[in-house]
Short mmCIF file of C-alpha atoms in Angstrom, two decimals:
data_model
loop_
_atom_site.label_atom_id
_atom_site.label_comp_id
_atom_site.label_asym_id
_atom_site.label_seq_id
_atom_site.Cartn_x
_atom_site.Cartn_y
_atom_site.Cartn_z
CA MET V 1 -40.62 -5.31 -2.48
CA ASP V 2 -39.29 -8.72 -1.37
CA VAL V 3 -35.80 -8.65 -1.73
CA MET V 4 -34.88 -12.13 -0.04
CA LEU V 5 -34.74 -15.53 -1.51
CA THR V 6 -34.55 -18.51 0.82
CA ASN V 7 -30.97 -19.67 0.92
CA SER V 8 -30.00 -23.61 0.72
CA ALA V 9 -29.11 -25.00 3.96
CA SER V 10 -26.75 -27.50 2.12
CA GLN V 11 -24.86 -24.33 0.24
CA PRO V 12 -22.18 -22.19 2.15
CA ARG V 13 -23.44 -18.57 1.85
CA LEU V 14 -21.30 -16.40 -0.14
CA SER V 15 -20.43 -12.80 -0.23
CA LYS V 16 -19.36 -10.45 -2.58
CA SER V 17 -15.78 -10.48 -0.97
CA LYS V 18 -15.89 -14.50 -0.90
CA PHE V 19 -17.00 -14.59 -5.01
CA LEU V 20 -14.16 -12.28 -5.50
CA ALA V 21 -11.64 -14.52 -3.49
CA GLY V 22 -12.96 -17.54 -5.27
CA LEU V 23 -12.14 -15.35 -8.52
CA GLN V 24 -8.93 -15.15 -7.52
CA CYS V 25 -8.23 -18.96 -6.05
CA HIS V 26 -10.66 -21.77 -5.29
CA LYS V 27 -8.24 -22.65 -2.79
CA ARG V 28 -8.49 -19.33 -1.08
CA LEU V 29 -12.13 -19.52 -1.00
CA TYR V 30 -12.39 -22.85 0.40
CA LEU V 31 -9.81 -21.93 3.41
CA GLU V 32 -11.88 -18.87 3.77
CA VAL V 33 -14.93 -20.53 4.24
CA HIS V 34 -14.00 -23.77 6.01
CA GLN V 35 -10.54 -22.87 7.66
CA PRO V 36 -10.75 -19.00 8.25
CA SER V 37 -8.34 -19.22 11.38
CA LEU V 38 -5.10 -20.15 8.89
CA ALA V 39 -5.54 -16.60 7.22
CA ALA V 40 -3.10 -13.97 8.44
CA LYS V 41 -4.57 -11.09 10.29
CA PRO V 42 -4.28 -8.26 8.60
CA ASP V 43 -0.94 -5.92 8.67
CA ALA V 44 -1.13 -2.48 9.38
CA ALA V 45 -0.88 -1.18 5.95
CA THR V 46 -3.83 -3.51 5.14
CA GLN V 47 -5.75 -2.12 8.02
CA ALA V 48 -4.95 1.49 6.74
CA ILE V 49 -6.27 0.70 3.39
CA LEU V 50 -9.59 -0.81 5.07
CA ASP V 51 -9.92 2.25 7.00
CA MET V 52 -9.43 4.49 4.25
CA GLY V 53 -12.07 2.88 2.22
CA ASN V 54 -14.53 3.47 5.33
CA GLU V 55 -13.72 6.92 5.37
CA VAL V 56 -14.32 7.34 1.61
CA GLY V 57 -17.62 5.44 1.63
CA GLU V 58 -19.15 7.99 4.65
CA TRP V 59 -17.89 11.08 2.33
CA ALA V 60 -19.62 9.06 -1.13
CA ARG V 61 -23.08 9.17 0.59
CA ARG V 62 -22.92 12.78 1.38
CA ARG V 63 -23.65 13.24 -2.39
CA PHE V 64 -26.79 11.90 -1.87
CA PRO V 65 -28.86 13.74 0.61
CA GLY V 66 -31.71 11.96 2.35
CA GLY V 67 -30.31 8.69 1.57
CA VAL V 68 -30.65 6.41 4.26
CA LEU V 69 -28.30 3.78 5.63
CA VAL V 70 -29.09 0.17 6.63
CA HIS V 71 -27.87 0.28 10.03
CA HIS V 72 -27.93 -3.82 10.62
CA GLY V 73 -24.33 -5.30 10.63
CA HIS V 74 -23.13 -8.06 8.48
CA ARG V 75 -23.74 -10.41 11.11
CA GLN V 76 -27.71 -9.51 11.11
CA ALA V 77 -28.57 -10.55 7.60
CA ALA V 78 -32.06 -10.99 8.36
CA ALA V 79 -32.62 -7.64 9.81
CA ALA V 80 -30.49 -5.88 6.79
CA ILE V 81 -32.64 -7.73 4.48
CA GLU V 82 -35.82 -6.69 6.22
CA GLN V 83 -34.80 -2.88 6.71
CA THR V 84 -33.91 -2.72 3.24
CA GLY V 85 -37.02 -3.91 1.68
CA ALA V 86 -38.77 -1.31 3.89
CA LEU V 87 -36.93 1.36 2.64
CA MET V 88 -37.41 0.38 -0.99
CA ARG V 89 -41.05 0.81 -0.40
CA ILE V 90 -40.87 4.34 0.72
CA ARG V 91 -41.09 6.67 -2.10
CA ASP V 92 -39.40 9.60 -0.40
CA VAL V 93 -36.28 7.61 0.05
CA PRO V 94 -33.82 8.77 -2.60
CA ALA V 95 -30.86 6.19 -2.04
CA ILE V 96 -29.97 3.18 0.18
CA PHE V 97 -26.89 3.04 1.77
CA GLU V 98 -25.61 -0.56 2.45
CA ALA V 99 -28.77 -2.29 1.06
CA ALA V 100 -28.87 -5.93 1.75
CA LEU V 101 -29.86 -8.00 -1.26
CA GLN V 102 -29.78 -11.92 -1.19
CA HIS V 103 -30.47 -14.41 -4.02
CA GLY V 104 -29.99 -18.14 -3.59
CA PRO V 105 -26.46 -18.52 -1.62
CA VAL V 106 -25.19 -14.95 -2.11
CA LEU V 107 -25.73 -12.00 0.19
CA VAL V 108 -24.22 -8.61 -0.72
CA ARG V 109 -24.25 -5.16 0.46
CA ALA V 110 -24.56 -2.75 -1.93
CA ASP V 111 -22.63 0.63 -1.14
CA ILE V 112 -25.50 2.85 -2.69
CA LEU V 113 -28.70 1.69 -4.31
CA GLU V 114 -29.95 4.83 -5.80
CA ARG V 115 -33.63 5.63 -6.73
CA VAL V 116 -33.65 6.62 -10.46
CA SER V 117 -37.66 6.38 -11.34
CA ASP V 118 -40.59 5.77 -9.45
CA ASP V 119 -43.88 5.81 -11.46
CA ALA V 120 -47.52 5.89 -10.52
CA ASN V 121 -47.85 2.17 -10.94
CA GLY V 122 -44.98 1.61 -8.25
CA ALA V 123 -42.52 0.39 -10.91
CA VAL V 124 -39.05 1.47 -9.35
CA ARG V 125 -35.63 1.34 -11.22
CA TRP V 126 -32.36 1.66 -9.22
CA ARG V 127 -28.92 3.01 -10.14
CA LEU V 128 -26.39 0.65 -8.29
CA ILE V 129 -23.24 2.32 -7.24
CA GLU V 130 -20.13 0.91 -5.68
CA VAL V 131 -17.92 3.11 -3.91
CA LYS V 132 -14.27 2.36 -4.23
CA ALA V 133 -11.16 4.96 -2.69
CA SER V 134 -9.19 3.96 -6.07
CA SER V 135 -8.70 6.56 -8.44
CA ARG V 136 -9.42 4.85 -11.39
CA VAL V 137 -11.80 1.43 -12.72
CA LYS V 138 -10.10 -1.48 -12.38
CA SER V 139 -11.02 -5.03 -13.25
CA VAL V 140 -11.74 -6.12 -10.04
CA HIS V 141 -14.24 -3.60 -9.68
CA LEU V 142 -16.10 -4.86 -12.67
CA ASP V 143 -16.29 -8.41 -11.35
CA ASP V 144 -17.51 -6.88 -7.98
CA LEU V 145 -20.32 -5.21 -9.60
CA ALA V 146 -21.04 -8.26 -11.74
CA ILE V 147 -22.00 -10.47 -8.48
CA GLN V 148 -23.68 -7.62 -7.10
CA SER V 149 -25.66 -6.85 -10.19
CA HIS V 150 -26.63 -10.45 -10.50
CA VAL V 151 -27.94 -10.68 -7.07
CA ALA V 152 -30.00 -7.42 -7.59
CA ALA V 153 -31.78 -9.04 -10.46
CA GLY V 154 -32.49 -12.37 -8.77
CA ALA V 155 -33.79 -10.46 -5.96
CA GLY V 156 -36.02 -8.82 -8.07
CA LEU V 157 -34.61 -5.47 -8.45
CA ALA V 158 -34.91 -3.43 -12.06
CA LEU V 159 -31.39 -1.67 -12.56
CA SER V 160 -31.41 1.04 -14.87
CA SER V 161 -27.21 0.97 -14.62
CA THR V 162 -24.46 -0.17 -12.79
CA CYS V 163 -21.70 2.49 -11.94
CA LEU V 164 -18.69 2.72 -10.02
CA MET V 165 -18.01 6.00 -7.85
CA HIS V 166 -14.10 6.45 -7.31
CA ILE V 167 -11.86 9.53 -6.39
CA ASN V 168 -11.35 12.20 -8.70
CA THR V 169 -7.63 13.10 -8.22
CA ARG V 170 -8.14 16.38 -10.46
CA TYR V 171 -10.27 17.88 -7.72
CA ARG V 172 -8.37 20.36 -6.02
CA TYR V 173 -9.75 21.28 -2.92
CA GLU V 174 -9.26 25.16 -1.89
CA HIS V 175 -10.93 26.09 1.62
CA GLY V 176 -14.08 25.39 3.79
CA GLU V 177 -16.07 22.39 2.89
CA VAL V 178 -15.43 19.43 0.52
CA ASP V 179 -17.31 19.35 -2.20
CA PRO V 180 -18.45 15.83 -2.73
CA SER V 181 -19.74 16.06 -6.29
CA ARG V 182 -16.39 17.10 -7.44
CA LEU V 183 -14.40 14.92 -5.16
CA PHE V 184 -16.22 12.07 -7.04
CA THR V 185 -16.50 10.57 -10.47
CA ILE V 186 -19.49 8.11 -11.28
CA GLN V 187 -18.46 6.11 -14.19
CA ASP V 188 -21.13 4.44 -15.85
CA VAL V 189 -19.74 0.56 -16.59
CA SER V 190 -22.85 -1.29 -17.22
CA ASP V 191 -21.76 -2.85 -20.56
CA ALA V 192 -18.50 -4.19 -18.96
CA VAL V 193 -20.51 -5.30 -16.07
CA GLY V 194 -23.05 -7.20 -18.24
CA ALA V 195 -20.27 -9.28 -19.73
CA ARG V 196 -19.09 -10.27 -16.90
CA ARG V 197 -22.55 -10.79 -15.14
CA ARG V 198 -23.33 -13.48 -18.08
CA MET V 199 -20.31 -15.57 -16.62
CA VAL V 200 -21.33 -15.32 -12.76
CA PRO V 201 -24.05 -18.29 -12.63
CA ASP V 202 -21.22 -20.70 -14.13
CA ARG V 203 -18.94 -19.70 -11.76
CA LEU V 204 -21.03 -19.45 -8.68
CA ALA V 205 -21.90 -23.39 -9.49
CA ALA V 206 -17.92 -24.24 -9.73
CA MET V 207 -17.39 -22.79 -6.38
CA GLN V 208 -20.22 -24.17 -4.72
CA ALA V 209 -19.23 -27.68 -6.20
CA MET V 210 -15.66 -26.86 -4.98
CA LEU V 211 -16.57 -25.85 -1.32
CA GLN V 212 -18.75 -29.31 -1.31
CA ALA V 213 -15.59 -31.19 -1.35
CA GLY V 214 -13.63 -32.46 1.67
CA GLU V 215 -10.26 -31.19 1.29
CA PRO V 216 -9.44 -27.93 -0.27
CA PRO V 217 -8.62 -27.85 -4.27
CA ALA V 218 -4.88 -28.58 -4.88
CA VAL V 219 -3.59 -25.25 -5.99
CA GLU V 220 0.00 -24.52 -6.39
CA PRO V 221 1.08 -20.78 -4.84
CA GLY V 222 2.03 -18.46 -8.04
CA ASP V 223 1.40 -15.48 -9.47
CA GLN V 224 -2.59 -15.25 -8.42
CA CYS V 225 -1.55 -15.54 -4.70
CA MET V 226 -0.54 -11.52 -5.31
CA SER V 227 -3.14 -10.62 -7.44
CA PRO V 228 -5.48 -8.46 -7.49
CA TYR V 229 -4.76 -8.56 -3.91
CA GLU V 230 -2.17 -10.45 -1.28
CA CYS V 231 -3.62 -13.75 -0.25
CA PRO V 232 -4.37 -13.87 3.54
CA PHE V 233 -3.35 -17.64 3.40
CA TRP V 234 -0.11 -16.85 1.62
CA SER V 235 2.03 -18.05 4.56
CA HIS V 236 -0.01 -20.86 5.28
CA CYS V 237 0.23 -22.39 1.61
CA THR V 238 3.82 -21.80 1.54
CA LYS V 239 5.12 -23.18 4.51
CA ASP V 240 6.79 -26.27 3.51
CA LYS V 241 8.32 -24.61 0.19
CA PRO V 242 12.10 -24.48 0.44
CA THR V 243 13.96 -21.58 1.20
CA ARG V 244 15.44 -21.02 -2.30
CA TRP V 245 12.18 -21.65 -4.01
CA ILE V 246 12.23 -20.64 -7.75
CA TYR V 247 9.39 -18.15 -6.82
CA TYR V 248 11.55 -15.88 -4.74
CA LEU V 249 13.82 -15.59 -7.82
CA PRO V 250 13.08 -11.87 -8.80
CA GLY V 251 11.86 -10.87 -12.61
CA GLY V 252 9.02 -11.31 -14.65
CA LYS V 253 6.14 -13.82 -15.13
CA ARG V 254 7.59 -15.11 -18.34
CA ALA V 255 11.03 -16.49 -16.75
CA LEU V 256 9.48 -18.01 -13.68
CA GLY V 257 6.81 -19.58 -16.14
CA GLU V 258 9.62 -21.01 -18.09
CA PHE V 259 11.49 -22.13 -15.12
CA LYS V 260 8.22 -24.00 -13.94
CA GLU V 261 7.60 -25.59 -16.99
CA GLN V 262 11.24 -26.83 -16.84
CA GLY V 263 10.32 -28.46 -13.46
CA LEU V 264 12.73 -26.49 -11.40
CA GLN V 265 11.85 -26.37 -7.81
CA THR V 266 14.65 -23.98 -6.51
CA ILE V 267 16.80 -21.35 -7.69
CA ASP V 268 20.07 -23.54 -7.31
CA GLU V 269 18.44 -25.88 -10.02
CA ILE V 270 18.66 -23.12 -12.49
CA PRO V 271 21.39 -24.44 -15.26
CA ASP V 272 24.67 -22.74 -15.41
CA GLY V 273 24.51 -20.66 -18.49
CA THR V 274 20.99 -19.68 -18.37
CA ALA V 275 20.36 -16.00 -19.23
CA LEU V 276 19.37 -14.14 -16.06
CA THR V 277 19.40 -10.34 -15.26
CA ILE V 278 22.27 -8.83 -12.92
CA ILE V 279 20.02 -9.32 -10.16
CA GLN V 280 18.73 -12.79 -10.69
CA ARG V 281 22.49 -13.73 -11.29
CA ARG V 282 23.37 -12.33 -7.95
CA VAL V 283 20.22 -14.05 -6.14
CA LYS V 284 21.43 -17.38 -7.75
CA ASP V 285 24.73 -17.11 -6.79
CA GLY V 286 24.04 -16.18 -3.21
CA VAL V 287 27.45 -14.52 -2.33
CA GLU V 288 28.60 -11.03 -0.95
CA TRP V 289 29.45 -8.66 -3.60
CA VAL V 290 31.20 -5.54 -3.33
CA SER V 291 32.47 -3.46 -6.32
CA PRO V 292 35.87 -1.67 -6.55
CA GLU V 293 34.47 1.46 -7.42
CA LEU V 294 32.59 1.54 -3.98
CA GLN V 295 34.92 3.30 -1.86
CA ALA V 296 35.33 6.15 -4.37
CA THR V 297 31.41 6.61 -4.66
CA LEU V 298 31.35 6.66 -0.99
CA ASP V 299 34.18 9.36 -0.54
CA SER V 300 32.16 11.54 -3.22
CA VAL V 301 30.02 12.84 0.08
CA THR V 302 31.07 16.09 1.78
CA TYR V 303 30.90 16.61 5.34
CA PRO V 304 28.86 17.51 7.55
CA VAL V 305 26.70 14.70 6.02
CA HIS V 306 22.96 14.65 6.58
CA HIS V 307 20.96 11.75 6.70
CA LEU V 308 16.93 12.89 5.78
CA ASP V 309 13.68 10.89 5.85
CA PHE V 310 10.40 12.44 5.39
CA GLU V 311 7.08 10.79 6.71
CA THR V 312 3.73 11.85 4.67
CA VAL V 313 0.12 11.28 4.99
CA MET V 314 -1.81 11.31 1.79
CA PRO V 315 -5.39 11.88 2.67
CA PRO V 316 -8.15 10.44 0.19
CA VAL V 317 -10.09 13.42 1.25
CA PRO V 318 -7.83 16.45 1.22
CA ARG V 319 -7.32 18.22 4.34
CA TYR V 320 -5.34 21.17 3.45
CA SER V 321 -6.00 24.45 1.19
CA MET V 322 -4.75 23.64 -2.35
CA THR V 323 -4.25 19.84 -2.15
CA ARG V 324 -5.48 17.19 -4.00
CA PRO V 325 -6.80 13.89 -2.93
CA TYR V 326 -3.89 11.52 -2.33
CA GLN V 327 -1.30 14.34 -2.14
CA ALA V 328 1.77 13.63 -0.45
CA ILE V 329 1.94 15.81 2.55
CA PRO V 330 4.95 15.92 4.61
CA VAL V 331 4.19 15.57 8.54
CA GLN V 332 7.40 14.52 9.83
CA TRP V 333 11.41 14.43 9.11
CA SER V 334 14.49 13.13 10.83
CA ASP V 335 17.97 14.18 10.12
CA HIS V 336 20.68 12.68 11.63
CA ILE V 337 24.04 14.82 11.00
CA GLU V 338 27.42 13.22 11.01
CA TYR V 339 30.58 15.56 11.16
CA GLU V 340 33.81 14.79 9.90
CA SER V 341 35.25 13.99 13.41
CA GLY V 342 32.39 11.39 13.96
CA VAL V 343 30.56 13.15 15.84
CA VAL V 344 26.50 12.79 15.23
CA LEU V 345 23.96 15.25 16.01
CA HIS V 346 20.09 14.42 15.63
CA ARG V 347 17.31 17.01 14.44
CA GLU V 348 13.31 16.20 14.42
CA PHE V 349 10.38 17.31 13.63
CA LEU V 350 6.69 16.17 14.04
CA HIS V 351 3.62 18.49 13.14
CA GLN V 352 1.03 17.55 15.92
CA ASN V 353 -1.81 19.22 14.98
CA CYS V 354 -4.59 19.23 12.18
CA THR V 355 -3.54 22.44 10.64
CA ASP V 356 -1.69 22.38 7.12
CA PRO V 357 1.92 21.45 8.24
CA ARG V 358 4.19 22.29 5.48
CA LYS V 359 5.60 25.83 6.09
CA GLU V 360 6.37 25.02 9.66
CA LEU V 361 7.79 21.99 8.70
CA THR V 362 9.85 23.46 5.88
CA ILE V 363 11.40 26.60 7.97
CA GLY V 364 12.78 23.72 10.75
CA LEU V 365 14.17 21.77 7.88
CA LEU V 366 16.11 24.53 6.44
CA ASP V 367 17.67 25.21 9.59
CA ALA V 368 18.42 21.93 10.23
CA LEU V 369 20.18 21.40 7.21
CA GLY V 370 22.12 24.49 6.71
CA ASP V 371 23.79 25.25 3.61
CA ARG V 372 26.69 23.03 3.68
CA GLY V 373 27.05 19.19 3.21
CA SER V 374 25.47 16.24 1.30
CA ILE V 375 22.14 15.20 2.35
CA CYS V 376 22.00 11.47 2.25
CA VAL V 377 18.25 10.12 1.31
CA TYR V 378 17.41 6.34 0.31
CA SER V 379 15.56 6.32 -3.10
CA ASP V 380 14.09 9.56 -4.85
CA TYR V 381 11.28 10.09 -2.50
CA GLU V 382 12.61 13.16 -0.61
CA ARG V 383 13.65 14.81 -3.70
CA VAL V 384 9.79 14.61 -4.94
CA ILE V 385 8.60 15.79 -1.56
CA LEU V 386 11.07 19.24 -1.85
CA GLU V 387 10.06 19.76 -4.85
CA GLN V 388 6.38 19.32 -4.21
CA LEU V 389 7.14 21.93 -1.30
CA ALA V 390 9.09 24.50 -3.47
CA GLU V 391 6.03 24.42 -5.85
CA ALA V 392 3.89 24.95 -2.96
CA LEU V 393 5.49 27.61 -0.97
CA PRO V 394 7.12 29.87 -3.38
CA GLU V 395 8.79 31.90 -0.67
CA PHE V 396 11.18 29.17 0.06
CA ARG V 397 11.45 27.99 -3.63
CA ARG V 398 15.42 29.27 -4.04
CA ASP V 399 16.24 27.23 -0.62
CA LEU V 400 14.65 24.00 -1.24
CA GLU V 401 16.23 23.89 -4.61
CA GLN V 402 19.47 24.51 -3.46
CA VAL V 403 18.79 21.83 -0.93
CA ILE V 404 17.87 19.45 -3.81
CA ALA V 405 20.91 19.86 -5.12
CA ARG V 406 22.97 18.47 -2.13
CA LEU V 407 20.88 15.30 -2.23
CA TRP V 408 22.78 12.09 -2.44
CA ASP V 409 20.80 8.78 -2.87
CA LEU V 410 22.13 5.74 -1.21
CA LEU V 411 19.72 3.43 -3.26
CA PRO V 412 21.64 3.45 -6.22
CA VAL V 413 24.75 3.32 -4.28
CA ILE V 414 24.16 -0.12 -3.00
CA ARG V 415 22.16 -1.34 -6.22
CA ASN V 416 25.33 -0.66 -8.00
CA HIS V 417 28.11 -1.59 -5.67
CA TYR V 418 27.13 -3.81 -3.29
CA TYR V 419 24.87 -6.96 -2.42
CA HIS V 420 24.49 -9.38 0.14
CA PRO V 421 22.57 -12.70 0.02
CA GLY V 422 20.35 -11.39 2.54
CA PHE V 423 18.75 -8.88 0.18
CA ALA V 424 17.07 -11.76 -1.34
CA GLY V 425 17.10 -9.31 -4.51
CA SER V 426 15.26 -6.71 -2.94
CA TYR V 427 16.98 -3.54 -2.22
CA SER V 428 14.09 -1.99 0.08
CA ILE V 429 15.82 -0.72 3.16
CA LYS V 430 13.95 -3.06 5.06
CA SER V 431 15.62 -5.89 3.21
CA VAL V 432 18.99 -4.09 3.29
CA LEU V 433 19.42 -2.85 6.80
CA PRO V 434 18.79 -6.69 8.45
CA ALA V 435 20.83 -7.91 6.09
CA VAL V 436 24.06 -5.33 6.49
CA ILE V 437 23.07 -4.79 10.17
CA PRO V 438 21.22 -7.26 12.10
CA SER V 439 20.94 -5.52 15.15
CA MET V 440 18.85 -2.62 13.83
CA ALA V 441 15.60 -4.68 12.23
CA TYR V 442 12.45 -2.97 12.51
CA GLU V 443 10.68 -5.70 14.22
CA ASP V 444 11.23 -4.21 17.73
CA LEU V 445 9.54 -1.04 16.68
CA PRO V 446 5.73 -0.02 17.10
CA ILE V 447 5.80 1.22 13.80
CA ARG V 448 7.41 -0.60 11.21
CA ASP V 449 6.72 0.91 7.78
CA GLY V 450 5.58 4.50 5.82
CA GLY V 451 2.02 2.81 5.63
CA GLN V 452 1.47 2.40 9.29
CA ALA V 453 2.88 5.44 10.06
CA ALA V 454 0.96 7.34 7.96
CA SER V 455 -2.42 5.48 8.85
CA GLN V 456 -1.02 6.16 12.84
CA TYR V 457 -0.48 9.84 12.02
CA TYR V 458 -4.04 10.31 10.54
CA ARG V 459 -5.65 8.67 13.49
CA MET V 460 -3.50 10.81 15.98
CA VAL V 461 -4.27 14.16 14.14
CA PHE V 462 -7.74 13.95 13.03
CA ILE V 463 -9.32 11.10 15.16
CA GLU V 464 -8.00 10.16 18.50
CA THR V 465 -8.87 12.67 21.10
CA ASP V 466 -7.22 10.61 24.21
CA TRP V 467 -3.84 12.51 25.19
CA VAL V 468 -2.19 9.29 26.49
CA ALA V 469 -2.99 7.49 22.89
CA ARG V 470 -1.86 10.76 20.94
CA ALA V 471 1.17 10.87 23.15
CA THR V 472 2.05 7.16 22.65
CA THR V 473 1.62 7.52 18.97
CA SER V 474 3.77 10.73 18.71
CA GLU V 475 6.68 8.67 20.26
CA ALA V 476 6.45 5.75 18.36
CA LEU V 477 6.14 7.96 15.01
CA LEU V 478 9.70 9.79 16.53
CA ARG V 479 11.17 6.39 17.06
CA TYR V 480 10.03 5.27 13.20
CA CYS V 481 11.49 8.17 11.27
CA ALA V 482 14.84 8.70 13.49
CA HIS V 483 15.25 4.73 12.86
CA ASP V 484 15.13 5.42 9.24
CA THR V 485 17.78 8.16 8.99
CA VAL V 486 20.34 6.36 11.72
CA ALA V 487 19.70 3.42 9.30
CA MET V 488 21.29 5.14 6.55
CA LEU V 489 24.18 6.48 8.70
CA GLU V 490 24.93 3.21 9.69
CA LEU V 491 24.89 1.65 6.58
CA ARG V 492 27.08 4.37 5.01
CA ARG V 493 29.51 3.26 7.65
CA ALA V 494 29.05 -0.49 7.29
CA LEU V 495 29.84 -0.12 3.78
CA GLN V 496 32.67 2.03 4.17
CA GLN V 497 33.99 -0.93 6.20
CA LYS V 498 33.44 -3.23 3.43
CA ALA V 499 34.92 -1.06 0.80
CA SER V 500 38.03 -0.48 2.87
CA ARG V 501 38.73 -4.14 3.63
CA LEU V 502 37.94 -4.86 -0.18
CA ALA V 503 41.03 -2.06 -0.88
CA LYS V 504 43.44 -3.72 1.74
CA GLY V 505 42.65 -7.50 0.08
CA THR V 506 43.49 -5.93 -3.29
CA ALA V 507 46.58 -4.44 -2.05
CA SER V 508 47.82 -7.49 -0.05
CA ALA V 509 47.11 -9.49 -3.37
CA ALA V 510 48.71 -7.08 -5.55
CA HIS V 511 52.07 -7.21 -3.54
CA SER V 512 51.71 -11.06 -2.47
CA PRO V 513 55.02 -13.06 -4.42
CA GLU V 514 52.28 -15.05 -6.28
CA THR V 515 50.91 -11.60 -8.11
CA SER V 516 53.68 -8.97 -7.60
CA GLY V 517 56.86 -11.21 -8.98
CA GLU V 518 58.75 -10.37 -5.91
CA PRO V 519 61.20 -12.95 -4.78
#
């Protein structure tokens, strides 16, 4: 079967990823085709998602024994199309992985083409399967399959169905080999894809016409820039926006839409008296605020105060007995311990091999935490991890429940009792810390966020073989996790100083001649 149709030289070649970019925003597509150098490079979290997708794709192929991979890369289009056609003519090939199909100006690579019928007359029907690392069907997946099925049909393939193959989070891995037939769920989405496929020709025509223009279309940045994925041209498209751009106001789409309809460009232009949420009001006012209850809230801790942070790994393909896909497995913790005298000690743990880390991690953690003192955390994440450990390790359940009872969450303390303009409406520790303590920002660390930490840990334990690279990653992971816990310690101290200054200022005002009635 000939699966290649000649591409018009006057039309830029599109792929399924570029088609999806065009659905998100025509300006994004224009820049990807004509000015790709303006795109931001994938950050660590995005790269981790891409790496995860590659691993999931490799596991998905194991569900189709005897399938053959088209080994030519994306820059070898002609060779890939030729190899795909040759494999289609071999009746003994049950499935083709990364099949290259072209119709008009569009070239796609199909994750899996499964041969489902092949009669004596040579008529073949195929099942088109897109593999995703997600745990459910999303709208963008249907658009992905719509462009693929459009190209497949145009290239002469008869499709029996179009399906999405995704991770089954109900699968519980026990031991031995992972079972691909239980790890994945295959959903027939032919009807939903068919409805979208009928819109593909018009959409392609609009994209091709737009790409012929001499400049990108005038599209204002907005909600489409973050959905279904963050656009890599966000920084380019917003570089001239004011510091207090109205889009930076936290809140729902409706409120932002109403402000834009009123012609407001900045947060400062919002009229006085406009109904705003508490956090929106604080962002608009742009002033530091300290609650009079902050001091009492900070004083509720008991010494020694522990500052605890976990780092976890969430393998899409479970690696440890009795775990599920994407289950968060704690592999590291840090604890900065502050005594009432002001002395600070640091304890930490990092599991550095591919065995199940949970028991060893828990034993060391319970020893470090002891049975006294508040345990300061930032958000509810540590509580969730501790509860999961108690369920997985019943022999430590009582001790872990006692630890949980000692948790003291710094996030609601800040959210309810303190605000700094540098937060810009976000209470993430990545926003809070540099605003309150600029010298403790994360920019100087080799690992700067949890997603990057998880991906680097996974690489260190399951992929990397060079001991120098493993040692470098180990050191970076320890620095990152320790930074999180010392950050909580220093935030508590900084807030204590702010609460003390507020109390002194209030006391001074109360005893001043203007307020106390003294002569």
